[in-house]
Amino acid sequence: MDKPRRTVDWQDGKSRLECTMYMLEKEIMCDVTFRVGTEQSIIKAHKNRLASRSPVFFTMFEGSCPEKRDVIVPDISVATFNIMLKYIYSDVLDLSFDNILEVLYVAEKYMLSTMKDECNNLLLSSVETLNAPEVFNVASFFHLEDLKNKSLEHIKKNAAECLLAPNAVKISKECLETILKLNPIHCYETDLCRFLIKWASHQCEIDSKTVSGENMRKITGSMLNLINFHLVDKEYFEDEIYVACSGLLSEDEEVSVFEFHNGGKNIFFTESVRKEFYKKGYSVLRHSSVGDTWFLYMSAEYDALKVSVNKKIELKAVILYGPLHGLRTTIHDITVKILNDCGNEIHNKKYEGCTLSCEMQTVLLSSPIPFNANKHFTIIVDSSNYTAHHGKLCKPEYRIDDIIVTFQKSLHCTTDTNENEGQIAGIEFNA
């Protein structure tokens, strides 16, 4: 005679947590029904489990007027509501930057403090990452001022990279407007323009509209005025705005940009150019060692060096070699001239030099001078009419981080200073 088969209960082999989740998923002994989302999808759960984690649910089911009917939840999606239930039942939170805004909203609504803490932890850990735009968006929505300020500062310093993050297009119109108003911001005008178009295209898709220049113009509205279209890369403007996004700008606006490209005056877009944003300051010395007793020139001579940097920089100071011995005079003037890559003089000013014995002296320029990447500029100074220190075994090329500074002998030099030795010790700049 066959042995009777043993009935396998659904509880067998499951942990307490697994049993609890099984009851939720299979709707076993559920005693409350939610109608969730715009389509009012039915989701069932257990009152005691919900009330044990949320004071809002506790009041809803055990307060003075306990809810007896189905609970309508129109402002939360089915996916987000299920994430919340899974967390309430299991302490497992399926959280990412794809859903953090919605999940934090649920945590706030139902006063789920530990769930909110996990959201805040993700935001805090991502403030200084490529997810900064999404952090800024969430922090702005929930008025988290500290997170908002920190993430915006990171965006300002790393805009070119942050605006490429996949979730960046999800930020609100208000947040985008704040970013477009940043000045300075570390990216090109083309980067901002490209992101505005990408964001507007995403909004068209969300609104089930055709991605067209006309629709993007309606969506962006006055934010178009925050882009200096005449400063956008010429090739990008012609291919991606004039052709691919026809209708984004009016015909008169397009003509104005093309006229500007050909030497005309811009009449539609802001004349204010964003300030350059420089991340870090550098001090570069070209010598391997400092020698004494450099040549003493009695007549008017000029030390000069041609310099280039592979990054866009802001020249702050010129570092010169100092007197070998103290000078008898109490005032010593040094004239510093700067020429651009075309040989035009863009700076000519007298500065007070050091009269005491010193190896080097830093001449801080009256105002920083910007130079584009790989563009030469020439530093010219009056040759010393006193016994001075000088650089020995100088390096024609200096590398630091991803920056390369090149020193060359200048045709404007009338002394023996060159890329290997002589006067002009180095430069200070922001990059």
Short mmCIF file of C-alpha atoms in Angstrom, two decimals:
data_model
loop_
_atom_site.label_atom_id
_atom_site.label_comp_id
_atom_site.label_asym_id
_atom_site.label_seq_id
_atom_site.Cartn_x
_atom_site.Cartn_y
_atom_site.Cartn_z
CA MET A 1 0.00 0.00 0.00
CA ASP A 2 1.38 3.43 -1.02
CA LYS A 3 2.41 5.75 1.78
CA PRO A 4 0.27 8.91 1.99
CA ARG A 5 2.01 11.93 0.51
CA ARG A 6 3.04 14.59 3.02
CA THR A 7 1.37 17.93 2.42
CA VAL A 8 3.96 20.69 2.11
CA ASP A 9 2.83 23.83 3.90
CA TRP A 10 3.87 27.15 2.38
CA GLN A 11 5.57 28.05 5.66
CA ASP A 12 7.98 25.10 5.45
CA GLY A 13 11.61 26.00 4.94
CA LYS A 14 10.98 29.74 5.07
CA SER A 15 12.36 32.23 7.56
CA ARG A 16 10.06 34.60 9.43
CA LEU A 17 10.93 37.32 6.95
CA GLU A 18 10.30 35.08 3.96
CA CYS A 19 6.92 34.00 5.39
CA THR A 20 5.91 37.60 5.92
CA MET A 21 6.84 38.55 2.36
CA TYR A 22 5.05 35.47 1.03
CA MET A 23 1.85 36.53 2.79
CA LEU A 24 2.13 39.98 1.23
CA GLU A 25 2.85 38.72 -2.27
CA LYS A 26 0.11 36.04 -2.17
CA GLU A 27 -2.34 38.36 -0.36
CA ILE A 28 -2.82 35.86 2.48
CA MET A 29 -5.04 37.20 5.32
CA CYS A 30 -4.76 40.77 4.02
CA ASP A 31 -7.21 43.14 5.69
CA VAL A 32 -6.72 46.46 3.89
CA THR A 33 -7.01 47.35 0.22
CA PHE A 34 -5.28 50.30 -1.45
CA ARG A 35 -6.21 51.76 -4.82
CA VAL A 36 -2.92 53.12 -6.07
CA GLY A 37 -1.93 55.49 -8.84
CA THR A 38 -3.92 57.20 -11.53
CA GLU A 39 -5.43 53.87 -12.61
CA GLN A 40 -6.31 52.93 -8.99
CA SER A 41 -4.58 49.55 -9.17
CA ILE A 42 -5.54 47.28 -6.27
CA ILE A 43 -2.82 46.40 -3.75
CA LYS A 44 -3.58 44.50 -0.55
CA ALA A 45 -1.64 44.47 2.73
CA HIS A 46 -1.89 43.88 6.48
CA LYS A 47 -2.93 46.70 8.81
CA ASN A 48 -0.88 45.52 11.79
CA ARG A 49 2.31 45.34 9.73
CA LEU A 50 1.80 48.83 8.30
CA ALA A 51 0.81 50.35 11.65
CA SER A 52 3.89 48.86 13.32
CA ARG A 53 6.19 50.91 11.07
CA SER A 54 4.28 54.09 10.29
CA PRO A 55 2.51 56.50 12.67
CA VAL A 56 0.43 57.65 9.71
CA PHE A 57 -0.87 54.13 9.07
CA PHE A 58 -1.37 53.60 12.82
CA THR A 59 -3.61 56.66 13.00
CA MET A 60 -5.34 55.65 9.79
CA PHE A 61 -6.36 52.25 11.19
CA GLU A 62 -6.48 52.82 14.97
CA GLY A 63 -7.29 56.50 15.34
CA SER A 64 -10.55 58.08 16.42
CA CYS A 65 -11.98 57.63 12.90
CA PRO A 66 -10.34 54.45 11.58
CA GLU A 67 -10.45 53.87 7.84
CA LYS A 68 -12.96 51.13 6.95
CA ARG A 69 -13.07 51.45 3.18
CA ASP A 70 -10.48 51.04 0.45
CA VAL A 71 -7.66 53.57 0.82
CA ILE A 72 -7.24 55.77 -2.27
CA VAL A 73 -3.62 56.72 -3.05
CA PRO A 74 -3.64 58.73 -6.31
CA ASP A 75 -0.28 60.52 -5.86
CA ILE A 76 2.04 57.48 -5.73
CA SER A 77 2.88 55.05 -8.52
CA VAL A 78 2.31 51.30 -8.13
CA ALA A 79 6.06 50.63 -8.40
CA THR A 80 6.92 53.11 -5.64
CA PHE A 81 4.11 51.89 -3.37
CA ASN A 82 5.40 48.32 -3.73
CA ILE A 83 8.92 49.50 -2.87
CA MET A 84 7.52 51.01 0.32
CA LEU A 85 5.63 47.81 1.23
CA LYS A 86 8.71 45.69 0.65
CA TYR A 87 10.68 47.96 2.98
CA ILE A 88 7.97 47.87 5.68
CA TYR A 89 7.82 44.08 5.55
CA SER A 90 11.51 43.26 5.05
CA ASP A 91 13.71 46.33 5.72
CA VAL A 92 15.04 45.96 2.17
CA LEU A 93 14.90 49.22 0.21
CA ASP A 94 15.23 49.09 -3.58
CA LEU A 95 16.64 52.60 -3.89
CA SER A 96 18.47 54.27 -6.77
CA PHE A 97 18.66 57.66 -8.43
CA ASP A 98 15.99 56.47 -10.83
CA ASN A 99 13.41 56.45 -8.02
CA ILE A 100 14.81 58.42 -5.08
CA LEU A 101 12.52 61.43 -5.54
CA GLU A 102 9.40 59.23 -5.43
CA VAL A 103 10.71 57.02 -2.61
CA LEU A 104 11.63 59.99 -0.42
CA TYR A 105 8.19 61.46 -1.08
CA VAL A 106 6.58 58.24 0.20
CA ALA A 107 8.87 58.18 3.24
CA GLU A 108 7.87 61.77 4.05
CA LYS A 109 4.16 61.14 3.49
CA TYR A 110 3.94 58.09 5.74
CA MET A 111 6.58 59.26 8.25
CA LEU A 112 8.84 56.27 7.68
CA SER A 113 11.89 57.71 9.46
CA THR A 114 14.37 54.89 8.78
CA MET A 115 13.38 54.79 5.12
CA LYS A 116 13.93 58.54 4.94
CA ASP A 117 17.35 58.10 6.57
CA GLU A 118 18.41 55.67 3.84
CA CYS A 119 17.36 58.18 1.19
CA ASN A 120 19.32 60.94 2.91
CA ASN A 121 22.38 58.70 3.17
CA LEU A 122 22.32 58.08 -0.58
CA LEU A 123 22.00 61.80 -1.23
CA LEU A 124 24.83 62.67 1.17
CA SER A 125 27.15 60.10 -0.39
CA SER A 126 26.42 61.47 -3.86
CA VAL A 127 26.75 65.23 -3.32
CA GLU A 128 30.23 65.34 -4.84
CA THR A 129 29.67 62.85 -7.67
CA LEU A 130 28.24 62.98 -11.17
CA ASN A 131 24.81 62.51 -9.55
CA ALA A 132 24.99 66.03 -8.10
CA PRO A 133 22.25 67.34 -10.47
CA GLU A 134 19.81 64.73 -9.18
CA VAL A 135 20.83 65.46 -5.58
CA PHE A 136 20.22 69.15 -6.26
CA ASN A 137 16.83 68.34 -7.76
CA VAL A 138 15.70 66.21 -4.81
CA ALA A 139 17.13 68.61 -2.23
CA SER A 140 15.33 71.53 -3.88
CA PHE A 141 12.01 69.66 -3.89
CA PHE A 142 12.25 68.80 -0.19
CA HIS A 143 13.92 72.07 0.90
CA LEU A 144 17.09 70.35 2.15
CA GLU A 145 19.15 73.54 2.06
CA ASP A 146 22.54 72.11 3.06
CA LEU A 147 22.38 69.36 0.44
CA LYS A 148 21.07 71.83 -2.08
CA ASN A 149 23.97 74.26 -1.61
CA LYS A 150 26.66 71.57 -1.57
CA SER A 151 25.39 69.84 -4.70
CA LEU A 152 25.04 73.14 -6.58
CA GLU A 153 28.61 74.07 -5.67
CA HIS A 154 29.82 70.72 -7.03
CA ILE A 155 27.86 71.26 -10.24
CA LYS A 156 29.43 74.70 -10.61
CA LYS A 157 32.93 73.20 -10.38
CA ASN A 158 32.23 70.09 -12.49
CA ALA A 159 29.41 71.10 -14.83
CA ALA A 160 30.90 69.63 -18.00
CA GLU A 161 30.90 66.15 -16.43
CA CYS A 162 27.76 66.44 -14.27
CA LEU A 163 25.53 67.50 -17.15
CA LEU A 164 26.42 64.27 -18.96
CA ALA A 165 25.05 62.09 -16.14
CA PRO A 166 22.07 59.98 -17.34
CA ASN A 167 19.67 61.23 -14.65
CA ALA A 168 20.57 64.90 -15.09
CA VAL A 169 17.76 65.39 -17.63
CA LYS A 170 15.23 64.53 -14.89
CA ILE A 171 15.80 67.76 -12.98
CA SER A 172 12.96 70.26 -12.72
CA LYS A 173 12.66 73.36 -14.86
CA GLU A 174 13.39 75.51 -11.80
CA CYS A 175 16.60 73.58 -11.07
CA LEU A 176 17.73 73.82 -14.68
CA GLU A 177 17.15 77.57 -14.65
CA THR A 178 19.27 77.89 -11.51
CA ILE A 179 22.13 75.98 -13.17
CA LEU A 180 21.93 78.05 -16.36
CA LYS A 181 22.21 81.21 -14.26
CA LEU A 182 25.45 80.07 -12.61
CA ASN A 183 28.32 82.45 -13.23
CA PRO A 184 31.04 81.33 -13.14
CA ILE A 185 30.48 77.72 -14.15
CA HIS A 186 33.13 75.23 -15.24
CA CYS A 187 32.01 74.34 -18.75
CA TYR A 188 31.67 75.85 -22.19
CA GLU A 189 28.56 77.63 -23.42
CA THR A 190 28.16 74.78 -25.91
CA ASP A 191 27.91 72.30 -23.00
CA LEU A 192 25.05 74.30 -21.47
CA CYS A 193 23.29 74.63 -24.81
CA ARG A 194 23.63 70.91 -25.50
CA PHE A 195 22.19 70.06 -22.09
CA LEU A 196 19.27 72.46 -22.49
CA ILE A 197 18.34 70.77 -25.77
CA LYS A 198 18.75 67.31 -24.23
CA TRP A 199 16.54 68.31 -21.28
CA ALA A 200 13.90 69.83 -23.57
CA SER A 201 13.87 66.68 -25.73
CA HIS A 202 13.29 64.59 -22.60
CA GLN A 203 10.40 66.84 -21.59
CA CYS A 204 8.85 66.42 -25.04
CA GLU A 205 8.98 62.65 -24.61
CA ILE A 206 7.43 62.84 -21.12
CA ASP A 207 4.60 65.01 -22.49
CA SER A 208 4.17 62.67 -25.50
CA LYS A 209 5.01 65.50 -27.87
CA THR A 210 7.03 65.37 -31.05
CA VAL A 211 10.66 66.26 -30.38
CA SER A 212 10.92 69.39 -32.49
CA GLY A 213 12.49 72.80 -32.27
CA GLU A 214 9.08 74.47 -31.99
CA ASN A 215 7.99 72.27 -29.06
CA MET A 216 11.34 72.67 -27.31
CA ARG A 217 11.02 76.45 -27.63
CA LYS A 218 7.61 76.33 -25.92
CA ILE A 219 8.94 74.11 -23.12
CA THR A 220 12.11 76.08 -22.42
CA GLY A 221 10.43 79.49 -22.69
CA SER A 222 12.48 82.31 -21.19
CA MET A 223 15.35 79.92 -20.34
CA LEU A 224 16.51 80.30 -23.96
CA ASN A 225 17.63 83.80 -22.98
CA LEU A 226 20.08 82.28 -20.48
CA ILE A 227 22.15 80.73 -23.28
CA ASN A 228 24.67 82.88 -25.15
CA PHE A 229 23.87 81.26 -28.52
CA HIS A 230 26.31 83.54 -30.32
CA LEU A 231 29.13 82.05 -28.18
CA VAL A 232 28.13 78.43 -28.86
CA ASP A 233 30.56 76.48 -31.05
CA LYS A 234 29.94 77.55 -34.64
CA GLU A 235 29.84 74.04 -36.10
CA TYR A 236 27.54 72.79 -33.33
CA PHE A 237 25.20 75.74 -33.87
CA GLU A 238 24.96 75.10 -37.60
CA ASP A 239 24.46 71.31 -37.36
CA GLU A 240 22.50 70.81 -34.13
CA ILE A 241 20.50 74.02 -33.72
CA TYR A 242 20.00 75.59 -37.15
CA VAL A 243 19.41 72.25 -38.92
CA ALA A 244 18.46 69.54 -36.39
CA CYS A 245 16.46 71.82 -34.06
CA SER A 246 14.92 74.16 -36.59
CA GLY A 247 12.35 76.31 -34.83
CA LEU A 248 14.15 76.45 -31.49
CA LEU A 249 15.23 79.99 -32.37
CA SER A 250 13.32 82.50 -34.42
CA GLU A 251 14.61 83.38 -37.87
CA ASP A 252 15.78 86.79 -36.64
CA GLU A 253 17.66 85.17 -33.74
CA GLU A 254 19.39 82.72 -36.10
CA VAL A 255 20.39 85.54 -38.45
CA SER A 256 21.79 87.49 -35.50
CA VAL A 257 24.01 84.55 -34.50
CA PHE A 258 25.31 84.06 -38.05
CA GLU A 259 26.04 87.78 -38.34
CA PHE A 260 27.99 87.61 -35.07
CA HIS A 261 30.00 84.67 -36.44
CA ASN A 262 30.94 86.89 -39.37
CA GLY A 263 31.97 89.92 -37.33
CA GLY A 264 28.57 91.54 -36.87
CA LYS A 265 26.92 92.66 -33.64
CA ASN A 266 24.80 90.36 -31.48
CA ILE A 267 21.46 92.06 -30.83
CA PHE A 268 19.31 89.29 -29.34
CA PHE A 269 21.32 87.51 -26.68
CA THR A 270 22.94 88.72 -23.49
CA GLU A 271 26.20 90.58 -23.85
CA SER A 272 27.46 89.30 -20.51
CA VAL A 273 30.05 86.56 -20.94
CA ARG A 274 30.26 84.02 -18.13
CA LYS A 275 33.34 84.33 -15.98
CA GLU A 276 35.84 81.55 -16.30
CA PHE A 277 35.78 79.09 -13.42
CA TYR A 278 39.19 77.84 -12.38
CA LYS A 279 39.40 74.79 -10.18
CA LYS A 280 42.87 74.95 -8.70
CA GLY A 281 45.86 77.21 -8.20
CA TYR A 282 49.37 76.21 -9.31
CA SER A 283 52.85 77.56 -8.67
CA VAL A 284 55.43 76.37 -11.21
CA LEU A 285 59.19 76.88 -10.88
CA ARG A 286 61.35 75.94 -13.83
CA HIS A 287 64.77 75.57 -12.19
CA SER A 288 66.39 72.50 -10.61
CA SER A 289 68.59 74.70 -8.42
CA VAL A 290 69.18 78.37 -7.70
CA GLY A 291 72.58 79.89 -8.41
CA ASP A 292 74.06 83.19 -7.38
CA THR A 293 75.84 86.03 -9.19
CA TRP A 294 73.88 86.34 -12.42
CA PHE A 295 75.27 88.82 -14.95
CA LEU A 296 75.02 92.46 -13.97
CA TYR A 297 73.70 94.58 -16.84
CA MET A 298 74.48 98.28 -16.66
CA SER A 299 72.41 99.30 -19.70
CA ALA A 300 68.70 98.77 -20.37
CA GLU A 301 68.19 95.11 -21.14
CA TYR A 302 65.18 92.78 -20.98
CA ASP A 303 64.81 89.24 -19.71
CA ALA A 304 62.03 87.41 -21.54
CA LEU A 305 60.54 83.93 -21.80
CA LYS A 306 57.84 82.49 -24.03
CA VAL A 307 55.39 80.32 -22.07
CA SER A 308 52.48 78.05 -22.97
CA VAL A 309 50.14 75.83 -20.94
CA ASN A 310 48.06 72.96 -22.31
CA LYS A 311 44.99 74.09 -20.33
CA LYS A 312 43.02 77.29 -20.21
CA ILE A 313 44.56 79.32 -17.39
CA GLU A 314 44.36 82.57 -15.49
CA LEU A 315 47.86 84.01 -14.96
CA LYS A 316 48.08 85.44 -11.43
CA ALA A 317 51.75 86.16 -10.81
CA VAL A 318 55.27 86.11 -12.21
CA ILE A 319 58.00 84.65 -9.99
CA LEU A 320 61.38 86.37 -10.31
CA TYR A 321 64.78 85.79 -8.75
CA GLY A 322 65.69 88.18 -5.94
CA PRO A 323 68.78 90.22 -5.05
CA LEU A 324 71.85 88.31 -3.91
CA HIS A 325 72.53 91.09 -1.40
CA GLY A 326 70.29 93.74 0.10
CA LEU A 327 69.86 96.85 -2.04
CA ARG A 328 70.86 100.27 -0.77
CA THR A 329 67.66 101.85 -2.05
CA THR A 330 64.39 101.49 -0.14
CA ILE A 331 62.29 101.41 -3.33
CA HIS A 332 62.96 99.11 -6.26
CA ASP A 333 60.59 99.07 -9.23
CA ILE A 334 60.16 96.14 -11.62
CA THR A 335 58.34 96.60 -14.92
CA VAL A 336 56.45 93.52 -16.10
CA LYS A 337 55.14 93.29 -19.65
CA ILE A 338 52.97 90.48 -21.05
CA LEU A 339 52.50 89.85 -24.78
CA ASN A 340 49.83 87.56 -26.23
CA ASP A 341 50.44 84.92 -28.89
CA CYS A 342 50.11 87.56 -31.62
CA GLY A 343 52.85 89.64 -30.02
CA ASN A 344 50.47 92.35 -28.85
CA GLU A 345 51.18 93.94 -25.48
CA ILE A 346 48.31 93.17 -23.09
CA HIS A 347 49.97 94.14 -19.81
CA ASN A 348 52.58 96.74 -18.88
CA LYS A 349 52.90 97.81 -15.28
CA LYS A 350 55.46 98.73 -12.63
CA TYR A 351 55.57 96.72 -9.41
CA GLU A 352 57.51 97.18 -6.20
CA GLY A 353 60.36 94.69 -5.99
CA CYS A 354 62.14 93.24 -3.00
CA THR A 355 65.14 95.21 -1.70
CA LEU A 356 66.30 92.56 0.77
CA SER A 357 68.39 89.54 -0.06
CA CYS A 358 66.10 86.69 -1.23
CA GLU A 359 66.24 83.78 -3.65
CA MET A 360 62.87 84.55 -5.23
CA GLN A 361 60.16 87.19 -5.20
CA THR A 362 56.57 86.83 -6.39
CA VAL A 363 55.12 89.70 -8.40
CA LEU A 364 51.35 89.49 -8.06
CA LEU A 365 49.71 90.94 -11.18
CA SER A 366 47.23 93.77 -10.67
CA SER A 367 44.53 91.58 -12.23
CA PRO A 368 44.61 87.98 -13.51
CA ILE A 369 45.12 87.51 -17.25
CA PRO A 370 43.26 84.64 -19.01
CA PHE A 371 44.94 82.56 -21.71
CA ASN A 372 43.46 79.78 -23.82
CA ALA A 373 45.00 76.32 -23.90
CA ASN A 374 48.22 75.94 -25.92
CA LYS A 375 48.42 79.66 -26.67
CA HIS A 376 51.85 81.22 -26.16
CA PHE A 377 52.38 84.33 -24.11
CA THR A 378 55.62 86.19 -23.43
CA ILE A 379 56.81 87.54 -20.09
CA ILE A 380 59.22 90.49 -20.30
CA VAL A 381 60.88 92.13 -17.27
CA ASP A 382 63.58 94.77 -16.82
CA SER A 383 66.92 93.04 -16.43
CA SER A 384 68.43 93.33 -12.99
CA ASN A 385 70.85 96.21 -12.47
CA TYR A 386 72.04 94.47 -9.32
CA THR A 387 73.66 91.15 -8.52
CA ALA A 388 70.83 88.62 -8.55
CA HIS A 389 70.15 84.93 -8.04
CA HIS A 390 69.33 82.90 -11.14
CA GLY A 391 67.93 79.55 -12.19
CA LYS A 392 70.23 76.65 -13.09
CA LEU A 393 69.46 73.40 -14.92
CA CYS A 394 66.02 74.72 -15.81
CA LYS A 395 63.36 72.41 -17.25
CA PRO A 396 61.90 73.48 -20.61
CA GLU A 397 58.80 71.47 -19.72
CA TYR A 398 57.10 71.14 -16.34
CA ARG A 399 54.29 68.63 -15.61
CA ILE A 400 51.88 68.66 -12.68
CA ASP A 401 48.55 66.79 -12.55
CA ASP A 402 47.36 66.83 -16.18
CA ILE A 403 48.95 70.22 -16.84
CA ILE A 404 52.03 70.80 -19.00
CA VAL A 405 53.84 74.14 -18.84
CA THR A 406 56.42 74.84 -21.57
CA PHE A 407 59.18 77.48 -21.36
CA GLN A 408 61.04 78.71 -24.46
CA LYS A 409 63.62 81.39 -25.24
CA SER A 410 61.93 84.53 -26.49
CA LEU A 411 63.02 86.70 -29.39
CA HIS A 412 62.24 89.67 -27.15
CA CYS A 413 65.00 88.66 -24.73
CA THR A 414 68.14 90.83 -24.91
CA THR A 415 70.02 88.95 -22.16
CA ASP A 416 71.32 85.41 -21.78
CA THR A 417 68.08 84.17 -20.19
CA ASN A 418 66.77 81.09 -22.03
CA GLU A 419 64.86 77.85 -21.42
CA ASN A 420 67.87 76.31 -19.64
CA GLU A 421 69.03 79.06 -17.29
CA GLY A 422 68.69 82.70 -16.36
CA GLN A 423 66.06 85.00 -14.94
CA ILE A 424 62.25 84.56 -14.54
CA ALA A 425 61.82 81.68 -12.11
CA GLY A 426 58.25 80.67 -12.91
CA ILE A 427 54.57 81.56 -12.83
CA GLU A 428 51.50 81.23 -10.63
CA PHE A 429 48.14 80.54 -12.26
CA ASN A 430 44.69 79.04 -11.84
CA ALA A 431 43.58 76.24 -14.16
#
